[in-house]
PDB file of C-alpha atoms in Angstrom:
ATOM      1  CA  MET F  12     196.852 145.710 184.365  1.00 48.00           C
ATOM      2  CA  ASN F  13     194.985 143.740 181.468  1.00 60.00           C
ATOM      3  CA  THR F  14     193.752 140.290 182.022  1.00 66.00           C
ATOM      4  CA  PRO F  15     195.778 137.518 179.554  1.00 74.00           C
ATOM      5  CA  GLN F  16     192.864 136.536 177.303  1.00 86.00           C
ATOM      6  CA  PHE F  17     194.850 133.470 175.680  1.00 89.00           C
ATOM      7  CA  LYS F  18     195.998 130.513 177.133  1.00 89.00           C
ATOM      8  CA  VAL F  19     199.120 129.077 175.451  1.00 89.00           C
ATOM      9  CA  GLU F  20     200.438 125.427 175.975  1.00 85.00           C
ATOM     10  CA  LEU F  21     203.106 124.858 173.905  1.00 86.00           C
ATOM     11  CA  THR F  22     206.215 122.350 174.230  1.00 84.00           C
ATOM     12  CA  GLY F  23     209.724 121.463 172.333  1.00 84.00           C
ATOM     13  CA  ILE F  24     210.436 123.865 169.396  1.00 84.00           C
ATOM     14  CA  PRO F  25     207.052 125.591 169.161  1.00 87.00           C
ATOM     15  CA  GLU F  26     207.608 126.834 172.670  1.00 90.00           C
ATOM     16  CA  THR F  27     210.863 128.848 171.369  1.00 89.00           C
ATOM     17  CA  LEU F  28     208.497 131.159 169.704  1.00 93.00           C
ATOM     18  CA  LEU F  29     207.240 132.866 173.368  1.00 95.00           C
ATOM     19  CA  TRP F  30     211.250 133.675 174.544  1.00 94.00           C
ATOM     20  CA  PRO F  31     211.712 136.584 171.729  1.00 96.00           C
ATOM     21  CA  LEU F  32     208.210 137.896 171.976  1.00 97.00           C
ATOM     22  CA  TYR F  33     208.883 138.246 175.875  1.00 97.00           C
ATOM     23  CA  CYS F  34     212.158 139.489 175.053  1.00 96.00           C
ATOM     24  CA  ARG F  35     210.794 142.367 172.219  1.00 97.00           C
ATOM     25  CA  ALA F  36     207.869 143.329 174.680  1.00 98.00           C
ATOM     26  CA  GLU F  37     210.179 143.781 177.663  1.00 97.00           C
ATOM     27  CA  GLU F  38     212.732 146.081 175.675  1.00 96.00           C
ATOM     28  CA  SER F  39     209.833 147.871 173.905  1.00 97.00           C
ATOM     29  CA  ARG F  40     208.706 148.652 177.237  1.00 97.00           C
ATOM     30  CA  ARG F  41     211.970 150.245 178.489  1.00 96.00           C
ATOM     31  CA  PRO F  42     212.011 154.035 178.432  1.00 95.00           C
ATOM     32  CA  ASP F  43     215.558 153.673 176.906  1.00 93.00           C
ATOM     33  CA  SER F  44     214.512 150.880 174.274  1.00 94.00           C
ATOM     34  CA  PHE F  45     216.210 150.425 170.892  1.00 94.00           C
ATOM     35  CA  LEU F  46     213.314 148.671 169.701  1.00 96.00           C
ATOM     36  CA  ASP F  47     209.848 149.880 169.332  1.00 97.00           C
ATOM     37  CA  ASP F  48     207.355 147.129 169.144  1.00 98.00           C
ATOM     38  CA  PRO F  49     204.020 147.921 170.800  1.00 97.00           C
ATOM     39  CA  VAL F  50     202.025 144.816 169.268  1.00 97.00           C
ATOM     40  CA  ALA F  51     204.762 142.692 171.111  1.00 97.00           C
ATOM     41  CA  GLU F  52     203.776 144.428 173.949  1.00 97.00           C
ATOM     42  CA  GLN F  53     200.261 143.744 173.383  1.00 96.00           C
ATOM     43  CA  LEU F  54     200.410 140.289 172.647  1.00 96.00           C
ATOM     44  CA  TYR F  55     202.619 139.570 175.859  1.00 96.00           C
ATOM     45  CA  ALA F  56     200.161 141.307 177.978  1.00 95.00           C
ATOM     46  CA  SER F  57     197.397 139.354 176.343  1.00 95.00           C
ATOM     47  CA  ILE F  58     198.917 135.644 176.398  1.00 95.00           C
ATOM     48  CA  ASP F  59     198.619 133.604 179.507  1.00 94.00           C
ATOM     49  CA  TYR F  60     201.835 132.102 180.045  1.00 93.00           C
ATOM     50  CA  PRO F  61     204.348 132.468 183.076  1.00 92.00           C
ATOM     51  CA  PHE F  62     206.935 134.430 181.069  1.00 93.00           C
ATOM     52  CA  ARG F  63     209.448 135.274 183.654  1.00 91.00           C
ATOM     53  CA  GLN F  64     209.214 132.253 185.527  1.00 88.00           C
ATOM     54  CA  ARG F  65     210.043 130.174 182.259  1.00 88.00           C
ATOM     55  CA  PHE F  66     212.916 132.187 180.780  1.00 88.00           C
ATOM     56  CA  GLY F  67     214.050 134.559 183.642  1.00 88.00           C
ATOM     57  CA  ASP F  68     215.362 137.976 182.754  1.00 89.00           C
ATOM     58  CA  PRO F  69     214.691 139.032 179.409  1.00 91.00           C
ATOM     59  CA  ARG F  70     217.533 138.981 176.896  1.00 89.00           C
ATOM     60  CA  ALA F  71     218.177 142.495 174.812  1.00 91.00           C
ATOM     61  CA  VAL F  72     220.057 140.114 172.267  1.00 89.00           C
ATOM     62  CA  LEU F  73     217.070 138.350 170.774  1.00 93.00           C
ATOM     63  CA  ALA F  74     215.499 142.004 170.488  1.00 95.00           C
ATOM     64  CA  LEU F  75     218.678 143.213 168.845  1.00 94.00           C
ATOM     65  CA  ARG F  76     218.637 140.562 166.297  1.00 95.00           C
ATOM     66  CA  ALA F  77     214.915 141.313 165.440  1.00 97.00           C
ATOM     67  CA  LEU F  78     215.916 144.732 164.701  1.00 97.00           C
ATOM     68  CA  THR F  79     219.001 143.594 162.461  1.00 96.00           C
ATOM     69  CA  PHE F  80     216.468 141.814 160.556  1.00 98.00           C
ATOM     70  CA  ASP F  81     213.907 144.928 160.412  1.00 98.00           C
ATOM     71  CA  ARG F  82     216.820 147.046 158.925  1.00 97.00           C
ATOM     72  CA  GLN F  83     217.632 144.360 156.081  1.00 98.00           C
ATOM     73  CA  ILE F  84     213.863 144.244 155.481  1.00 98.00           C
ATOM     74  CA  GLU F  85     213.422 148.202 155.491  1.00 98.00           C
ATOM     75  CA  GLU F  86     216.386 148.061 153.031  1.00 98.00           C
ATOM     76  CA  PHE F  87     214.431 145.390 150.404  1.00 98.00           C
ATOM     77  CA  LEU F  88     211.172 147.848 150.764  1.00 98.00           C
ATOM     78  CA  SER F  89     213.203 151.127 149.676  1.00 98.00           C
ATOM     79  CA  SER F  90     213.391 149.417 146.363  1.00 98.00           C
ATOM     80  CA  HIS F  91     210.989 147.242 146.214  1.00 98.00           C
ATOM     81  CA  PRO F  92     207.923 148.869 148.111  1.00 98.00           C
ATOM     82  CA  ALA F  93     205.198 146.409 147.208  1.00 98.00           C
ATOM     83  CA  GLY F  94     207.413 143.426 147.313  1.00 98.00           C
ATOM     84  CA  THR F  95     206.648 140.208 149.090  1.00 98.00           C
ATOM     85  CA  VAL F  96     208.210 138.756 152.065  1.00 98.00           C
ATOM     86  CA  VAL F  97     208.057 135.161 153.060  1.00 98.00           C
ATOM     87  CA  ALA F  98     209.109 134.859 156.751  1.00 98.00           C
ATOM     88  CA  LEU F  99     209.811 131.120 157.194  1.00 98.00           C
ATOM     89  CA  GLY F 100     209.006 129.889 161.156  1.00 97.00           C
ATOM     90  CA  ASP F 101     207.143 133.204 161.891  1.00 97.00           C
ATOM     91  CA  GLY F 102     205.899 132.020 164.998  1.00 96.00           C
ATOM     92  CA  LEU F 103     204.674 135.565 166.783  1.00 97.00           C
ATOM     93  CA  GLU F 104     207.153 137.666 165.336  1.00 97.00           C
ATOM     94  CA  THR F 105     205.840 141.202 164.922  1.00 98.00           C
ATOM     95  CA  GLN F 106     207.944 142.527 162.125  1.00 98.00           C
ATOM     96  CA  PHE F 107     205.494 142.956 159.781  1.00 98.00           C
ATOM     97  CA  GLN F 108     203.756 145.502 161.850  1.00 97.00           C
ATOM     98  CA  ARG F 109     207.194 146.878 162.859  1.00 98.00           C
ATOM     99  CA  VAL F 110     208.261 147.393 159.123  1.00 98.00           C
ATOM    100  CA  ASP F 111     204.762 147.885 157.115  1.00 98.00           C
ATOM    101  CA  ASN F 112     205.030 150.549 154.396  1.00 98.00           C
ATOM    102  CA  GLN F 113     201.159 149.942 153.740  1.00 97.00           C
ATOM    103  CA  GLN F 114     202.195 148.314 150.565  1.00 98.00           C
ATOM    104  CA  VAL F 115     204.612 144.983 151.448  1.00 98.00           C
ATOM    105  CA  ARG F 116     202.490 141.835 151.071  1.00 98.00           C
ATOM    106  CA  TRP F 117     203.721 139.397 153.861  1.00 98.00           C
ATOM    107  CA  VAL F 118     203.417 135.524 154.043  1.00 98.00           C
ATOM    108  CA  SER F 119     203.892 133.623 157.240  1.00 98.00           C
ATOM    109  CA  VAL F 120     204.900 130.157 156.948  1.00 98.00           C
ATOM    110  CA  ASP F 121     204.820 127.826 160.293  1.00 97.00           C
ATOM    111  CA  LEU F 122     203.571 124.394 161.614  1.00 95.00           C
ATOM    112  CA  ALA F 123     199.791 124.120 161.992  1.00 95.00           C
ATOM    113  CA  ASP F 124     199.428 124.736 165.625  1.00 93.00           C
ATOM    114  CA  VAL F 125     201.662 127.703 165.611  1.00 95.00           C
ATOM    115  CA  ILE F 126     199.692 129.254 162.668  1.00 96.00           C
ATOM    116  CA  ALA F 127     196.211 128.638 164.489  1.00 94.00           C
ATOM    117  CA  LEU F 128     197.658 130.434 167.470  1.00 94.00           C
ATOM    118  CA  ARG F 129     198.894 133.302 165.377  1.00 95.00           C
ATOM    119  CA  ARG F 130     195.464 133.371 163.556  1.00 95.00           C
ATOM    120  CA  ARG F 131     193.836 133.800 167.380  1.00 93.00           C
ATOM    121  CA  VAL F 132     196.109 136.136 168.802  1.00 94.00           C
ATOM    122  CA  MET F 133     197.566 138.575 165.874  1.00 93.00           C
ATOM    123  CA  PRO F 134     196.100 141.194 164.538  1.00 87.00           C
ATOM    124  CA  PRO F 135     194.899 140.475 160.733  1.00 88.00           C
ATOM    125  CA  SER F 136     195.818 142.444 157.757  1.00 94.00           C
ATOM    126  CA  ASP F 137     194.534 142.098 154.143  1.00 96.00           C
ATOM    127  CA  ARG F 138     198.299 141.780 152.870  1.00 97.00           C
ATOM    128  CA  THR F 139     199.600 138.853 155.181  1.00 97.00           C
ATOM    129  CA  HIS F 140     198.598 135.452 154.142  1.00 97.00           C
ATOM    130  CA  LEU F 141     199.218 132.379 156.654  1.00 98.00           C
ATOM    131  CA  LEU F 142     200.489 129.441 155.507  1.00 98.00           C
ATOM    132  CA  SER F 143     200.357 126.107 157.499  1.00 97.00           C
ATOM    133  CA  ARG F 144     203.253 124.184 156.656  1.00 96.00           C
ATOM    134  CA  SER F 145     206.806 122.988 157.283  1.00 97.00           C
ATOM    135  CA  ALA F 146     209.607 125.330 155.729  1.00 98.00           C
ATOM    136  CA  LEU F 147     211.006 122.196 154.411  1.00 98.00           C
ATOM    137  CA  ASP F 148     207.749 121.472 152.673  1.00 98.00           C
ATOM    138  CA  HIS F 149     208.902 123.415 149.324  1.00 97.00           C
ATOM    139  CA  SER F 150     205.194 123.651 148.135  1.00 98.00           C
ATOM    140  CA  TRP F 151     204.921 126.851 149.705  1.00 98.00           C
ATOM    141  CA  MET F 152     206.686 128.310 146.967  1.00 98.00           C
ATOM    142  CA  ASP F 153     203.671 127.565 144.630  1.00 98.00           C
ATOM    143  CA  GLU F 154     201.751 130.130 146.449  1.00 97.00           C
ATOM    144  CA  ILE F 155     204.423 133.061 146.294  1.00 98.00           C
ATOM    145  CA  ASP F 156     204.311 136.163 143.799  1.00 96.00           C
ATOM    146  CA  ALA F 157     207.737 137.483 143.399  1.00 97.00           C
ATOM    147  CA  SER F 158     206.639 139.682 140.629  1.00 97.00           C
ATOM    148  CA  ASP F 159     207.339 142.861 142.766  1.00 98.00           C
ATOM    149  CA  GLY F 160     210.543 141.385 144.286  1.00 98.00           C
ATOM    150  CA  LEU F 161     210.858 138.673 146.908  1.00 98.00           C
ATOM    151  CA  LEU F 162     212.922 138.275 150.401  1.00 99.00           C
ATOM    152  CA  ILE F 163     212.614 135.431 152.142  1.00 99.00           C
ATOM    153  CA  THR F 164     213.587 135.371 156.010  1.00 98.00           C
ATOM    154  CA  ALA F 165     214.155 132.596 158.576  1.00 98.00           C
ATOM    155  CA  LEU F 166     214.504 134.126 161.986  1.00 97.00           C
ATOM    156  CA  GLY F 167     215.449 131.778 164.577  1.00 95.00           C
ATOM    157  CA  LEU F 168     214.503 128.749 162.527  1.00 96.00           C
ATOM    158  CA  PHE F 169     217.637 127.012 160.720  1.00 97.00           C
ATOM    159  CA  MET F 170     219.424 126.035 163.859  1.00 94.00           C
ATOM    160  CA  TYR F 171     216.942 123.520 164.667  1.00 93.00           C
ATOM    161  CA  LEU F 172     217.140 121.985 161.075  1.00 95.00           C
ATOM    162  CA  ASP F 173     219.586 119.731 159.494  1.00 96.00           C
ATOM    163  CA  GLY F 174     222.250 121.708 157.570  1.00 97.00           C
ATOM    164  CA  ASP F 175     221.834 119.124 154.287  1.00 97.00           C
ATOM    165  CA  ALA F 176     217.917 120.333 154.447  1.00 98.00           C
ATOM    166  CA  VAL F 177     218.975 123.687 154.754  1.00 98.00           C
ATOM    167  CA  PHE F 178     220.976 124.113 151.995  1.00 98.00           C
ATOM    168  CA  ASP F 179     218.645 121.907 149.553  1.00 98.00           C
ATOM    169  CA  LEU F 180     215.917 124.585 150.706  1.00 98.00           C
ATOM    170  CA  VAL F 181     218.534 127.581 149.611  1.00 98.00           C
ATOM    171  CA  ALA F 182     219.100 125.576 146.358  1.00 98.00           C
ATOM    172  CA  LYS F 183     215.255 125.189 145.624  1.00 98.00           C
ATOM    173  CA  CYS F 184     214.938 128.914 146.559  1.00 98.00           C
ATOM    174  CA  ALA F 185     217.443 130.068 144.287  1.00 98.00           C
ATOM    175  CA  GLU F 186     215.747 128.011 141.114  1.00 98.00           C
ATOM    176  CA  ARG F 187     212.565 129.139 141.829  1.00 98.00           C
ATOM    177  CA  PHE F 188     213.045 132.708 142.736  1.00 98.00           C
ATOM    178  CA  PRO F 189     215.943 134.271 140.679  1.00 97.00           C
ATOM    179  CA  ARG F 190     217.161 137.846 141.984  1.00 97.00           C
ATOM    180  CA  ALA F 191     215.062 137.331 145.194  1.00 98.00           C
ATOM    181  CA  SER F 192     217.142 137.506 148.262  1.00 98.00           C
ATOM    182  CA  MET F 193     217.182 135.337 151.375  1.00 98.00           C
ATOM    183  CA  MET F 194     217.979 135.710 155.108  1.00 98.00           C
ATOM    184  CA  PHE F 195     218.641 133.751 157.885  1.00 98.00           C
ATOM    185  CA  ASP F 196     220.761 133.563 161.129  1.00 97.00           C
ATOM    186  CA  ALA F 197     222.894 130.553 162.407  1.00 96.00           C
ATOM    187  CA  VAL F 198     224.951 129.804 165.257  1.00 93.00           C
ATOM    188  CA  PRO F 199     228.441 128.707 165.687  1.00 90.00           C
ATOM    189  CA  PRO F 200     229.468 124.713 165.758  1.00 91.00           C
ATOM    190  CA  TRP F 201     230.232 125.277 169.669  1.00 86.00           C
ATOM    191  CA  LEU F 202     226.528 126.062 170.703  1.00 84.00           C
ATOM    192  CA  VAL F 203     225.690 122.463 169.069  1.00 85.00           C
ATOM    193  CA  GLY F 204     227.795 119.770 169.922  1.00 60.00           C
ATOM    194  CA  GLU F 205     227.916 118.594 173.527  1.00 49.00           C
ATOM    195  CA  THR F 206     224.759 120.684 174.170  1.00 45.00           C
ATOM    196  CA  THR F 207     222.121 118.525 173.013  1.00 44.00           C
ATOM    197  CA  ASP F 208     220.081 118.255 176.446  1.00 49.00           C
ATOM    198  CA  GLY F 209     220.222 122.153 176.437  1.00 48.00           C
ATOM    199  CA  THR F 210     221.005 122.276 179.855  1.00 47.00           C
ATOM    200  CA  TRP F 211     224.374 124.279 179.936  1.00 45.00           C
ATOM    201  CA  LEU F 212     222.878 126.617 177.042  1.00 53.00           C
ATOM    202  CA  SER F 213     219.819 127.284 179.213  1.00 48.00           C
ATOM    203  CA  LYS F 214     221.967 128.469 182.243  1.00 49.00           C
ATOM    204  CA  LEU F 215     223.938 130.868 179.828  1.00 51.00           C
ATOM    205  CA  MET F 216     220.984 132.327 178.074  1.00 54.00           C
ATOM    206  CA  MET F 217     218.462 131.973 181.123  1.00 52.00           C
ATOM    207  CA  ARG F 218     220.206 134.420 183.824  1.00 49.00           C
ATOM    208  CA  GLY F 219     217.915 135.457 186.535  1.00 49.00           C
ATOM    209  CA  ARG F 220     216.689 132.294 187.538  1.00 46.00           C
ATOM    210  CA  ASP F 221     217.845 128.841 188.903  1.00 45.00           C
ATOM    211  CA  VAL F 222     217.714 126.411 186.138  1.00 42.00           C
ATOM    212  CA  ASP F 223     218.984 123.587 188.302  1.00 44.00           C
ATOM    213  CA  THR F 224     216.743 123.995 191.235  1.00 43.00           C
ATOM    214  CA  LYS F 225     213.224 124.723 189.575  1.00 51.00           C
ATOM    215  CA  ASP F 226     211.310 121.712 188.228  1.00 53.00           C
ATOM    216  CA  ASP F 227     209.821 123.787 185.649  1.00 58.00           C
ATOM    217  CA  ALA F 228     212.906 125.266 184.522  1.00 64.00           C
ATOM    218  CA  TYR F 229     213.164 126.157 180.977  1.00 74.00           C
ATOM    219  CA  ARG F 230     215.386 124.133 178.392  1.00 76.00           C
ATOM    220  CA  LEU F 231     216.213 125.094 175.258  1.00 79.00           C
ATOM    221  CA  PRO F 232     215.300 122.299 172.595  1.00 83.00           C
ATOM    222  CA  PRO F 233     218.272 120.540 170.935  1.00 83.00           C
ATOM    223  CA  MET F 234     219.991 122.533 168.133  1.00 88.00           C
ATOM    224  CA  VAL F 235     221.114 120.513 165.611  1.00 91.00           C
ATOM    225  CA  TRP F 236     222.597 122.606 163.059  1.00 95.00           C
ATOM    226  CA  GLY F 237     225.956 124.891 163.442  1.00 94.00           C
ATOM    227  CA  ALA F 238     228.257 126.274 161.313  1.00 95.00           C
ATOM    228  CA  THR F 239     230.587 129.595 160.849  1.00 93.00           C
ATOM    229  CA  PHE F 240     230.255 131.996 158.314  1.00 93.00           C
ATOM    230  CA  GLY F 241     233.205 130.882 156.454  1.00 93.00           C
ATOM    231  CA  SER F 242     231.840 127.351 156.138  1.00 95.00           C
ATOM    232  CA  ILE F 243     228.142 128.417 154.978  1.00 97.00           C
ATOM    233  CA  ARG F 244     229.479 130.655 152.352  1.00 96.00           C
ATOM    234  CA  ALA F 245     231.990 127.891 151.039  1.00 97.00           C
ATOM    235  CA  GLU F 246     228.800 125.908 150.837  1.00 97.00           C
ATOM    236  CA  LEU F 247     226.439 128.272 149.266  1.00 98.00           C
ATOM    237  CA  SER F 248     229.217 129.246 146.790  1.00 96.00           C
ATOM    238  CA  THR F 249     228.664 125.762 144.962  1.00 97.00           C
ATOM    239  CA  ILE F 250     224.908 126.165 144.938  1.00 98.00           C
ATOM    240  CA  ARG F 251     224.044 127.368 141.336  1.00 97.00           C
ATOM    241  CA  GLY F 252     221.918 130.508 141.344  1.00 98.00           C
ATOM    242  CA  VAL F 253     223.752 131.883 144.463  1.00 98.00           C
ATOM    243  CA  ALA F 254     225.300 135.177 143.364  1.00 98.00           C
ATOM    244  CA  ALA F 255     226.445 136.893 146.744  1.00 98.00           C
ATOM    245  CA  VAL F 256     226.577 135.941 150.273  1.00 98.00           C
ATOM    246  CA  ARG F 257     227.163 138.710 153.028  1.00 96.00           C
ATOM    247  CA  ASP F 258     227.449 138.535 156.659  1.00 93.00           C
ATOM    248  CA  ILE F 259     225.332 141.124 158.295  1.00 93.00           C
ATOM    249  CA  LYS F 260     226.378 142.458 161.536  1.00 89.00           C
ATOM    250  CA  MET F 261     224.294 143.036 164.738  1.00 88.00           C
ATOM    251  CA  VAL F 262     222.915 146.823 164.429  1.00 88.00           C
ATOM    252  CA  GLN F 263     224.198 148.721 167.381  1.00 78.00           C
ATOM    253  CA  GLY F 264     222.109 148.372 170.713  1.00 72.00           C
ATOM    254  CA  ARG F 265     222.340 149.719 174.229  1.00 74.00           C
ATOM    255  CA  GLY F 266     225.473 149.479 177.028  1.00 63.00           C
ATOM    256  CA  LEU F 267     229.046 148.434 176.319  1.00 53.00           C
ATOM    257  CA  VAL F 268     228.611 145.109 175.160  1.00 53.00           C
ATOM    258  CA  PHE F 269     225.627 145.679 172.312  1.00 56.00           C
ATOM    259  CA  LYS F 270     227.061 149.421 171.225  1.00 54.00           C
ATOM    260  CA  ARG F 271     230.734 149.134 171.705  1.00 52.00           C
ATOM    261  CA  LEU F 272     231.807 145.492 171.526  1.00 56.00           C
ATOM    262  CA  ASN F 273     229.313 143.716 169.778  1.00 61.00           C
ATOM    263  CA  PRO F 274     230.709 145.528 166.236  1.00 59.00           C
ATOM    264  CA  LEU F 275     234.195 144.772 166.822  1.00 58.00           C
ATOM    265  CA  PHE F 276     233.324 141.372 167.403  1.00 58.00           C
ATOM    266  CA  GLY F 277     231.645 141.014 163.939  1.00 58.00           C
ATOM    267  CA  SER F 278     234.729 142.826 162.028  1.00 58.00           C
ATOM    268  CA  LEU F 279     237.429 140.488 163.979  1.00 63.00           C
ATOM    269  CA  ALA F 280     238.179 137.207 161.638  1.00 64.00           C
ATOM    270  CA  GLY F 281     239.213 135.148 164.708  1.00 66.00           C
ATOM    271  CA  VAL F 282     236.155 136.104 166.513  1.00 68.00           C
ATOM    272  CA  ARG F 283     233.724 136.222 163.918  1.00 70.00           C
ATOM    273  CA  ASP F 284     233.643 132.136 164.009  1.00 77.00           C
ATOM    274  CA  LEU F 285     232.665 132.056 167.345  1.00 76.00           C
ATOM    275  CA  ARG F 286     229.678 134.495 167.477  1.00 81.00           C
ATOM    276  CA  PRO F 287     226.351 133.819 165.443  1.00 88.00           C
ATOM    277  CA  CYS F 288     225.868 135.086 162.033  1.00 92.00           C
ATOM    278  CA  ASN F 289     223.326 136.487 160.008  1.00 95.00           C
ATOM    279  CA  ILE F 290     223.562 135.741 156.477  1.00 97.00           C
ATOM    280  CA  LEU F 291     222.136 137.615 153.291  1.00 98.00           C
ATOM    281  CA  ILE F 292     221.969 135.811 150.077  1.00 98.00           C
ATOM    282  CA  GLU F 293     221.188 137.635 146.754  1.00 98.00           C
ATOM    283  CA  PHE F 294     219.890 134.942 144.287  1.00 98.00           C
ATOM    284  CA  ALA F 295     221.194 135.309 140.400  1.00 96.00           C
TER     285      ALA F 295
END
């Protein structure tokens, strides 16, 4: 087994980038995996961090969420092969390597310490550009070339931001990038509210470890924005330049829940408002 090369010490919201990396890598290692992510496996092996001790059993749903975004990016690239993808809050996501068609240009936008880590551990490419900036610092838009098509993604980010700031960001993107698209995921209100200390949600998500008795137990940072697809669509309909809003269902995964029940949950109106959702916006 390879000796880890990179010591990583993160806290708060930046630490959350290690959890999906862990889940994608462990999923990719499985013989029955639905996600092929060799770069995530390499990163996972190279980083000195107690993944299993902190996060417990890997959660296939985070790998499935990544694959759902992959499919939409691949659809975008099918009609804009030399287009640009701007990944807000890109963390240690390995999406570029999974969807790379040898033409796409990729822009990773994240906080300075995360971008510094990404420079250290991620394989470089002449078609990737790293911007040390908050997603809410609209100056990142000045460095984007949308002439060959543009898709903006925010995976696992907006639930940690103020909702008004999110809609303001969408409005600014609609103004600056006509005919572009934007995709993000959101959590329902019941995952925010009284869960501000992250304790019970950590118990739900970190199965495979006892979060009550371990001093180093991982606690999810507080999520500050939760909304249903219906409420998000209603708010987006008031933003000039938003032409269409779609609810993108999770792709099928493995087992009863993710292969059989998950598509059903996405089609039932009563259940749809209780689950996280993936939103695809098309700008006019």
